[in-house]
Amino acid sequence: MHQNKKKSLVKMSLGSLKFVFLLLSFLFLFNFGKSQQLIVNYYNQSCPKAEDIIKEEVFSLYKRHGNSAISWIRNLFHDCMVKSCDASLLLEMKKEEGVIISEMKSSRSFGIRNLKYVNKIKQVLENECPNTVSCADIMALAARDAIVLLGGLEMEMKTGRRDAKESYGGIVEEMIPNHNDSLSLVLSHFQDIGIDAQATVALLGAHSVGRVHCVNLVNRLYPTVDPTLDPDHAEYLKERCPNPNPDPKAVQYARNDLETPMVLDNNYYKNVLGHKALLLVDQQLGSSPITLPYVQQMASNNTYFLAQFARALLLLSENNPLSDEEGEIRKDCRRVNI
């Protein structure tokens, strides 16, 4: 009697273990089917020189066109915020009637430049390792390398992204926050893809480099100056942007940071606290109880800012990677494979 009971318990235990094993297997397959698992050194075997080639090309382009480093960071942001880091930003898809569908047609894409360099790097990689390195990984790794050129930290970035098979031009407006949106809405957009408030504040620190077109500034200058803007800085901005209705195609810009315009540093946060931030969303960081403590920390400690920026960029770069079935390795970054 006692032995039969013991055998029954053993059978029940084995049955439970089998059930747990099957459940875990199912969950693993389910999760694997949902997204591609990114890993460090993904191309070690399939294309060992891939990351070195990308870095070499990014550095070479920077020597000829310094602003290309800034473009890499912005391009990654615009790509990753829309569904996934999948190079959908690069696609130019033609409908039967000849209309081109592209995320670049959205007003949110105003000012994006240097996308042509992705395909330039892609061609070099195709010569080295055909049909191996995704356009999405090129964009992510190029942004990582560009950050170093701008004074940021070196970081270990996971790879293995797949390229999208479609453009999401119709939803760009709702996915990418506008610089005139309320801070709560901006924070919500980032939270939706797993980026917390601290990381959001750090990512906006990318505005420490580069410049802003007058189209995006004049709402703070005309017809009256935004009271949250430093009066002396407002006068400088009016000199840069003398027309309340600037031509979007004209070369009319103001630099984000007058002291170190091509260095990724914490001067951005000092400008926020000094009411010299250019965009409305930037200035709001200094008045919100949610974000102000992070702004103050980053303004007082550049090392802290750079570490948080690196963390935030890695979070952004890992947004919702595509599975093998959902994505592909494009031969031409502008078109899906035939």
CSV table of C-alpha atoms in Angstrom, one decimal:
chain,number,residue,atom,x,y,z
A,1,MET,CA,0.0,0.0,0.0
A,2,HIS,CA,2.8,2.4,1.0
A,3,GLN,CA,4.8,1.5,-2.2
A,4,ASN,CA,1.8,2.1,-4.5
A,5,LYS,CA,1.3,5.5,-2.9
A,6,LYS,CA,5.0,6.3,-3.4
A,7,LYS,CA,4.8,5.2,-7.1
A,8,SER,CA,1.7,7.5,-7.6
A,9,LEU,CA,3.6,10.5,-6.1
A,10,VAL,CA,6.6,9.8,-8.4
A,11,LYS,CA,4.3,9.6,-11.4
A,12,MET,CA,2.6,12.9,-10.4
A,13,SER,CA,5.9,14.6,-10.0
A,14,LEU,CA,7.2,13.4,-13.4
A,15,GLY,CA,3.9,14.5,-14.9
A,16,SER,CA,4.2,17.9,-13.3
A,17,LEU,CA,7.8,18.3,-14.5
A,18,LYS,CA,6.8,17.4,-18.0
A,19,PHE,CA,4.0,20.0,-17.9
A,20,VAL,CA,6.4,22.7,-16.6
A,21,PHE,CA,8.9,21.8,-19.3
A,22,LEU,CA,6.3,21.9,-22.1
A,23,LEU,CA,5.0,25.2,-20.8
A,24,LEU,CA,8.5,26.8,-20.7
A,25,SER,CA,9.2,25.4,-24.2
A,26,PHE,CA,6.0,27.0,-25.4
A,27,LEU,CA,6.7,30.3,-23.8
A,28,PHE,CA,10.2,30.3,-25.2
A,29,LEU,CA,9.0,29.6,-28.7
A,30,PHE,CA,6.2,32.2,-28.3
A,31,ASN,CA,8.7,34.9,-27.3
A,32,PHE,CA,11.2,33.9,-29.9
A,33,GLY,CA,8.5,34.2,-32.6
A,34,LYS,CA,7.6,37.6,-31.4
A,35,SER,CA,11.0,39.2,-31.8
A,36,GLN,CA,14.5,38.6,-32.8
A,37,GLN,CA,16.9,38.0,-29.8
A,38,LEU,CA,19.7,40.6,-30.0
A,39,ILE,CA,23.1,39.6,-28.8
A,40,VAL,CA,26.5,41.2,-28.5
A,41,ASN,CA,28.9,40.3,-31.4
A,42,TYR,CA,26.1,38.8,-33.5
A,43,TYR,CA,28.3,38.9,-36.6
A,44,ASN,CA,31.4,37.3,-35.1
A,45,GLN,CA,31.0,34.2,-37.3
A,46,SER,CA,29.0,35.4,-40.3
A,47,CYS,CA,30.9,38.7,-40.9
A,48,PRO,CA,33.7,39.2,-38.4
A,49,LYS,CA,34.8,42.6,-39.9
A,50,ALA,CA,31.3,44.1,-39.9
A,51,GLU,CA,31.5,46.4,-36.9
A,52,ASP,CA,35.0,47.5,-37.8
A,53,ILE,CA,33.9,48.3,-41.4
A,54,ILE,CA,31.0,50.4,-40.1
A,55,LYS,CA,33.2,52.2,-37.6
A,56,GLU,CA,35.8,53.0,-40.3
A,57,GLU,CA,33.1,54.3,-42.6
A,58,VAL,CA,31.5,56.5,-39.9
A,59,PHE,CA,34.9,57.9,-38.9
A,60,SER,CA,35.8,58.6,-42.6
A,61,LEU,CA,32.6,60.4,-43.3
A,62,TYR,CA,33.0,62.4,-40.1
A,63,LYS,CA,36.3,63.7,-41.3
A,64,ARG,CA,34.7,65.0,-44.5
A,65,HIS,CA,31.3,66.0,-43.1
A,66,GLY,CA,31.3,66.7,-39.4
A,67,ASN,CA,27.6,67.0,-39.2
A,68,SER,CA,27.1,63.4,-40.3
A,69,ALA,CA,27.9,62.3,-36.7
A,70,ILE,CA,24.9,64.2,-35.4
A,71,SER,CA,22.7,62.8,-38.2
A,72,TRP,CA,23.4,59.2,-37.2
A,73,ILE,CA,21.9,59.8,-33.7
A,74,ARG,CA,18.8,61.6,-34.9
A,75,ASN,CA,18.2,59.0,-37.7
A,76,LEU,CA,18.3,56.1,-35.1
A,77,PHE,CA,15.8,58.0,-32.9
A,78,HIS,CA,13.4,58.5,-35.8
A,79,ASP,CA,13.7,54.9,-36.9
A,80,CYS,CA,13.4,53.2,-33.5
A,81,MET,CA,10.5,55.3,-32.3
A,82,VAL,CA,8.2,54.1,-35.1
A,83,LYS,CA,7.3,50.4,-34.3
A,84,SER,CA,10.9,49.0,-34.2
A,85,CYS,CA,14.6,49.6,-34.9
A,86,ASP,CA,14.1,48.1,-38.4
A,87,ALA,CA,15.4,50.7,-40.9
A,88,SER,CA,11.8,51.4,-42.0
A,89,LEU,CA,12.8,55.0,-42.1
A,90,LEU,CA,14.9,54.3,-45.2
A,91,LEU,CA,12.3,52.6,-47.3
A,92,GLU,CA,10.9,54.2,-50.5
A,93,MET,CA,7.9,52.0,-51.5
A,94,LYS,CA,6.0,52.6,-54.7
A,95,LYS,CA,2.3,52.0,-55.1
A,96,GLU,CA,0.8,50.9,-58.4
A,97,GLU,CA,-0.1,54.5,-59.2
A,98,GLY,CA,3.5,55.5,-58.8
A,99,VAL,CA,3.1,57.3,-55.4
A,100,ILE,CA,6.1,56.8,-53.1
A,101,ILE,CA,5.3,55.8,-49.6
A,102,SER,CA,8.0,56.8,-47.1
A,103,GLU,CA,8.3,57.9,-43.5
A,104,MET,CA,10.5,60.7,-44.7
A,105,LYS,CA,7.4,62.4,-46.1
A,106,SER,CA,6.1,63.1,-42.6
A,107,SER,CA,6.5,66.6,-41.1
A,108,ARG,CA,8.2,64.8,-38.2
A,109,SER,CA,11.0,63.9,-40.5
A,110,PHE,CA,11.8,67.6,-41.3
A,111,GLY,CA,15.5,68.2,-41.3
A,112,ILE,CA,16.6,64.6,-41.4
A,113,ARG,CA,19.8,64.3,-43.5
A,114,ASN,CA,22.5,62.0,-44.6
A,115,LEU,CA,20.4,58.8,-45.0
A,116,LYS,CA,22.4,58.2,-48.2
A,117,TYR,CA,25.4,57.2,-46.2
A,118,VAL,CA,23.6,54.1,-44.9
A,119,ASN,CA,23.5,52.7,-48.3
A,120,LYS,CA,27.1,53.6,-48.9
A,121,ILE,CA,28.1,51.5,-45.9
A,122,LYS,CA,25.8,48.8,-47.0
A,123,GLN,CA,27.5,48.5,-50.3
A,124,VAL,CA,30.9,48.0,-48.6
A,125,LEU,CA,29.4,45.4,-46.3
A,126,GLU,CA,27.8,43.6,-49.3
A,127,ASN,CA,31.2,43.3,-50.9
A,128,GLU,CA,32.6,41.8,-47.7
A,129,CYS,CA,29.6,39.6,-46.6
A,130,PRO,CA,26.7,39.5,-49.0
A,131,ASN,CA,23.1,39.3,-47.6
A,132,THR,CA,24.4,39.3,-44.0
A,133,VAL,CA,24.3,42.6,-42.2
A,134,SER,CA,21.0,44.4,-41.9
A,135,CYS,CA,20.4,48.1,-42.6
A,136,ALA,CA,18.9,48.4,-39.1
A,137,ASP,CA,22.2,47.2,-37.5
A,138,ILE,CA,24.1,49.6,-39.7
A,139,MET,CA,22.0,52.5,-38.4
A,140,ALA,CA,22.4,51.4,-34.8
A,141,LEU,CA,26.1,50.7,-34.9
A,142,ALA,CA,26.8,54.0,-36.8
A,143,ALA,CA,25.0,55.9,-34.1
A,144,ARG,CA,27.0,54.2,-31.4
A,145,ASP,CA,30.3,55.0,-33.2
A,146,ALA,CA,29.2,58.6,-33.9
A,147,ILE,CA,28.6,59.2,-30.2
A,148,VAL,CA,32.3,58.6,-29.5
A,149,LEU,CA,33.2,61.1,-32.2
A,150,LEU,CA,31.1,63.7,-30.4
A,151,GLY,CA,32.7,63.1,-27.0
A,152,GLY,CA,30.3,60.4,-25.7
A,153,LEU,CA,31.2,57.0,-24.2
A,154,GLU,CA,32.1,53.8,-26.0
A,155,MET,CA,29.4,51.2,-25.5
A,156,GLU,CA,28.7,47.6,-26.2
A,157,MET,CA,25.7,47.3,-28.4
A,158,LYS,CA,23.7,44.2,-29.2
A,159,THR,CA,23.1,43.3,-32.9
A,160,GLY,CA,21.0,40.9,-34.9
A,161,ARG,CA,18.2,43.3,-36.0
A,162,ARG,CA,16.1,42.6,-39.1
A,163,ASP,CA,14.9,45.1,-41.6
A,164,ALA,CA,11.2,45.9,-42.0
A,165,LYS,CA,9.3,44.8,-45.1
A,166,GLU,CA,7.0,47.8,-45.0
A,167,SER,CA,7.1,51.5,-44.4
A,168,TYR,CA,5.0,53.0,-41.6
A,169,GLY,CA,4.6,56.5,-43.1
A,170,GLY,CA,1.0,56.7,-42.0
A,171,ILE,CA,1.7,56.5,-38.3
A,172,VAL,CA,4.9,58.5,-37.9
A,173,GLU,CA,2.9,61.5,-36.6
A,174,GLU,CA,1.4,59.6,-33.7
A,175,MET,CA,4.6,57.7,-32.8
A,176,ILE,CA,7.2,60.5,-32.7
A,177,PRO,CA,6.5,63.3,-30.3
A,178,ASN,CA,6.4,66.9,-31.5
A,179,HIS,CA,8.8,69.5,-30.0
A,180,ASN,CA,5.7,71.5,-29.1
A,181,ASP,CA,3.9,68.7,-27.3
A,182,SER,CA,3.3,68.8,-23.6
A,183,LEU,CA,6.1,67.1,-21.5
A,184,SER,CA,3.6,64.5,-20.2
A,185,LEU,CA,2.8,63.4,-23.7
A,186,VAL,CA,6.5,63.2,-24.6
A,187,LEU,CA,7.2,61.1,-21.5
A,188,SER,CA,4.3,58.9,-22.4
A,189,HIS,CA,5.6,58.3,-25.9
A,190,PHE,CA,9.0,57.2,-24.6
A,191,GLN,CA,7.4,55.1,-21.8
A,192,ASP,CA,5.4,53.2,-24.4
A,193,ILE,CA,8.7,51.8,-25.8
A,194,GLY,CA,10.2,51.1,-22.4
A,195,ILE,CA,12.2,54.3,-21.9
A,196,ASP,CA,11.8,55.8,-18.4
A,197,ALA,CA,11.8,59.5,-17.4
A,198,GLN,CA,15.5,59.5,-16.5
A,199,ALA,CA,16.4,58.0,-19.8
A,200,THR,CA,14.1,60.4,-21.7
A,201,VAL,CA,15.9,63.4,-20.1
A,202,ALA,CA,19.2,61.9,-21.0
A,203,LEU,CA,18.2,61.2,-24.7
A,204,LEU,CA,17.0,64.8,-25.1
A,205,GLY,CA,20.6,65.7,-24.2
A,206,ALA,CA,21.4,64.9,-27.8
A,207,HIS,CA,20.1,68.5,-28.4
A,208,SER,CA,23.5,69.6,-27.0
A,209,VAL,CA,24.9,69.1,-30.4
A,210,GLY,CA,23.9,70.5,-33.8
A,211,ARG,CA,21.4,73.2,-34.6
A,212,VAL,CA,17.6,73.9,-34.9
A,213,HIS,CA,15.9,75.3,-38.0
A,214,CYS,CA,14.1,78.6,-37.5
A,215,VAL,CA,10.9,76.9,-38.5
A,216,ASN,CA,10.9,75.1,-35.1
A,217,LEU,CA,11.9,78.2,-33.1
A,218,VAL,CA,9.7,81.1,-34.2
A,219,ASN,CA,6.7,80.0,-32.2
A,220,ARG,CA,8.8,81.0,-29.1
A,221,LEU,CA,9.8,84.4,-30.6
A,222,TYR,CA,6.8,85.7,-32.4
A,223,PRO,CA,4.5,87.5,-32.1
A,224,THR,CA,5.8,87.8,-28.5
A,225,VAL,CA,8.8,86.2,-26.8
A,226,ASP,CA,8.1,83.1,-24.7
A,227,PRO,CA,8.4,84.4,-21.1
A,228,THR,CA,10.3,81.2,-20.1
A,229,LEU,CA,13.1,82.2,-22.6
A,230,ASP,CA,16.1,84.3,-21.4
A,231,PRO,CA,15.6,87.8,-22.9
A,232,ASP,CA,19.2,88.2,-24.1
A,233,HIS,CA,19.1,84.7,-25.6
A,234,ALA,CA,15.8,85.6,-27.3
A,235,GLU,CA,17.5,88.6,-28.9
A,236,TYR,CA,20.3,86.3,-30.3
A,237,LEU,CA,17.6,83.9,-31.7
A,238,LYS,CA,15.8,86.8,-33.3
A,239,GLU,CA,19.0,87.7,-35.1
A,240,ARG,CA,19.3,84.2,-36.4
A,241,CYS,CA,15.6,84.0,-37.2
A,242,PRO,CA,14.4,87.5,-38.2
A,243,ASN,CA,11.3,86.3,-40.0
A,244,PRO,CA,8.3,84.9,-38.2
A,245,ASN,CA,7.5,82.8,-41.2
A,246,PRO,CA,10.8,81.3,-42.3
A,247,ASP,CA,11.3,79.4,-45.5
A,248,PRO,CA,11.7,75.7,-44.6
A,249,LYS,CA,14.2,75.4,-47.5
A,250,ALA,CA,16.3,78.3,-46.4
A,251,VAL,CA,19.5,77.8,-44.4
A,252,GLN,CA,18.3,79.5,-41.3
A,253,TYR,CA,19.4,77.9,-38.1
A,254,ALA,CA,20.4,78.6,-34.5
A,255,ARG,CA,22.9,76.4,-32.6
A,256,ASN,CA,21.7,74.4,-29.7
A,257,ASP,CA,24.7,75.2,-27.7
A,258,LEU,CA,26.9,78.2,-28.4
A,259,GLU,CA,29.9,77.0,-26.2
A,260,THR,CA,30.4,73.4,-27.4
A,261,PRO,CA,28.1,73.0,-30.4
A,262,MET,CA,29.8,69.8,-31.7
A,263,VAL,CA,30.4,68.1,-28.4
A,264,LEU,CA,27.9,65.9,-26.6
A,265,ASP,CA,28.0,67.2,-23.1
A,266,ASN,CA,25.9,68.5,-20.2
A,267,ASN,CA,25.9,72.2,-21.4
A,268,TYR,CA,22.4,71.4,-22.7
A,269,TYR,CA,21.1,71.0,-19.1
A,270,LYS,CA,22.9,74.1,-18.0
A,271,ASN,CA,21.1,75.9,-20.8
A,272,VAL,CA,17.8,74.4,-19.7
A,273,LEU,CA,18.3,75.7,-16.2
A,274,GLY,CA,19.4,79.1,-17.6
A,275,HIS,CA,16.3,79.4,-19.8
A,276,LYS,CA,18.4,79.2,-23.0
A,277,ALA,CA,17.0,75.9,-24.4
A,278,LEU,CA,15.8,76.3,-27.9
A,279,LEU,CA,12.8,74.0,-28.2
A,280,LEU,CA,9.7,74.1,-26.0
A,281,VAL,CA,10.1,70.5,-25.0
A,282,ASP,CA,13.6,71.2,-23.8
A,283,GLN,CA,12.5,74.1,-21.6
A,284,GLN,CA,9.7,72.1,-20.1
A,285,LEU,CA,12.3,69.6,-18.6
A,286,GLY,CA,13.4,72.4,-16.2
A,287,SER,CA,9.9,73.1,-14.9
A,288,SER,CA,8.5,69.6,-14.3
A,289,PRO,CA,8.9,68.0,-10.8
A,290,ILE,CA,9.3,64.7,-12.6
A,291,THR,CA,12.3,65.7,-14.8
A,292,LEU,CA,13.9,68.7,-12.9
A,293,PRO,CA,15.9,66.5,-10.5
A,294,TYR,CA,17.5,64.6,-13.4
A,295,VAL,CA,18.2,67.9,-15.2
A,296,GLN,CA,19.9,69.2,-12.2
A,297,GLN,CA,22.0,66.0,-11.7
A,298,MET,CA,23.1,66.0,-15.3
A,299,ALA,CA,23.9,69.7,-15.3
A,300,SER,CA,26.2,69.3,-12.4
A,301,ASN,CA,27.9,66.1,-13.5
A,302,ASN,CA,28.9,65.5,-17.1
A,303,THR,CA,30.1,61.9,-16.3
A,304,TYR,CA,26.7,61.1,-14.9
A,305,PHE,CA,25.0,62.5,-18.0
A,306,LEU,CA,27.2,60.6,-20.5
A,307,ALA,CA,26.6,57.3,-18.6
A,308,GLN,CA,22.8,57.9,-18.6
A,309,PHE,CA,22.9,58.9,-22.3
A,310,ALA,CA,24.6,55.6,-23.2
A,311,ARG,CA,22.1,53.6,-21.2
A,312,ALA,CA,19.2,55.5,-22.8
A,313,LEU,CA,20.5,55.0,-26.3
A,314,LEU,CA,20.9,51.2,-25.8
A,315,LEU,CA,17.3,51.1,-24.5
A,316,LEU,CA,16.2,52.9,-27.6
A,317,SER,CA,18.2,50.7,-29.9
A,318,GLU,CA,16.6,47.5,-28.6
A,319,ASN,CA,13.0,48.6,-29.2
A,320,ASN,CA,10.9,45.7,-30.5
A,321,PRO,CA,13.4,43.8,-32.8
A,322,LEU,CA,11.8,41.9,-35.6
A,323,SER,CA,11.8,38.1,-35.9
A,324,ASP,CA,13.2,36.3,-38.9
A,325,GLU,CA,9.7,35.9,-40.3
A,326,GLU,CA,8.7,39.5,-39.8
A,327,GLY,CA,11.9,41.0,-41.2
A,328,GLU,CA,14.7,40.4,-43.7
A,329,ILE,CA,18.2,41.5,-44.6
A,330,ARG,CA,17.7,44.0,-47.4
A,331,LYS,CA,20.2,44.1,-50.2
A,332,ASP,CA,19.3,47.8,-50.9
A,333,CYS,CA,18.4,49.7,-47.8
A,334,ARG,CA,15.8,51.8,-49.7
A,335,ARG,CA,13.8,48.8,-51.1
A,336,VAL,CA,12.5,45.5,-49.8
A,337,ASN,CA,13.9,42.3,-51.4
A,338,ILE,CA,12.1,41.0,-54.4
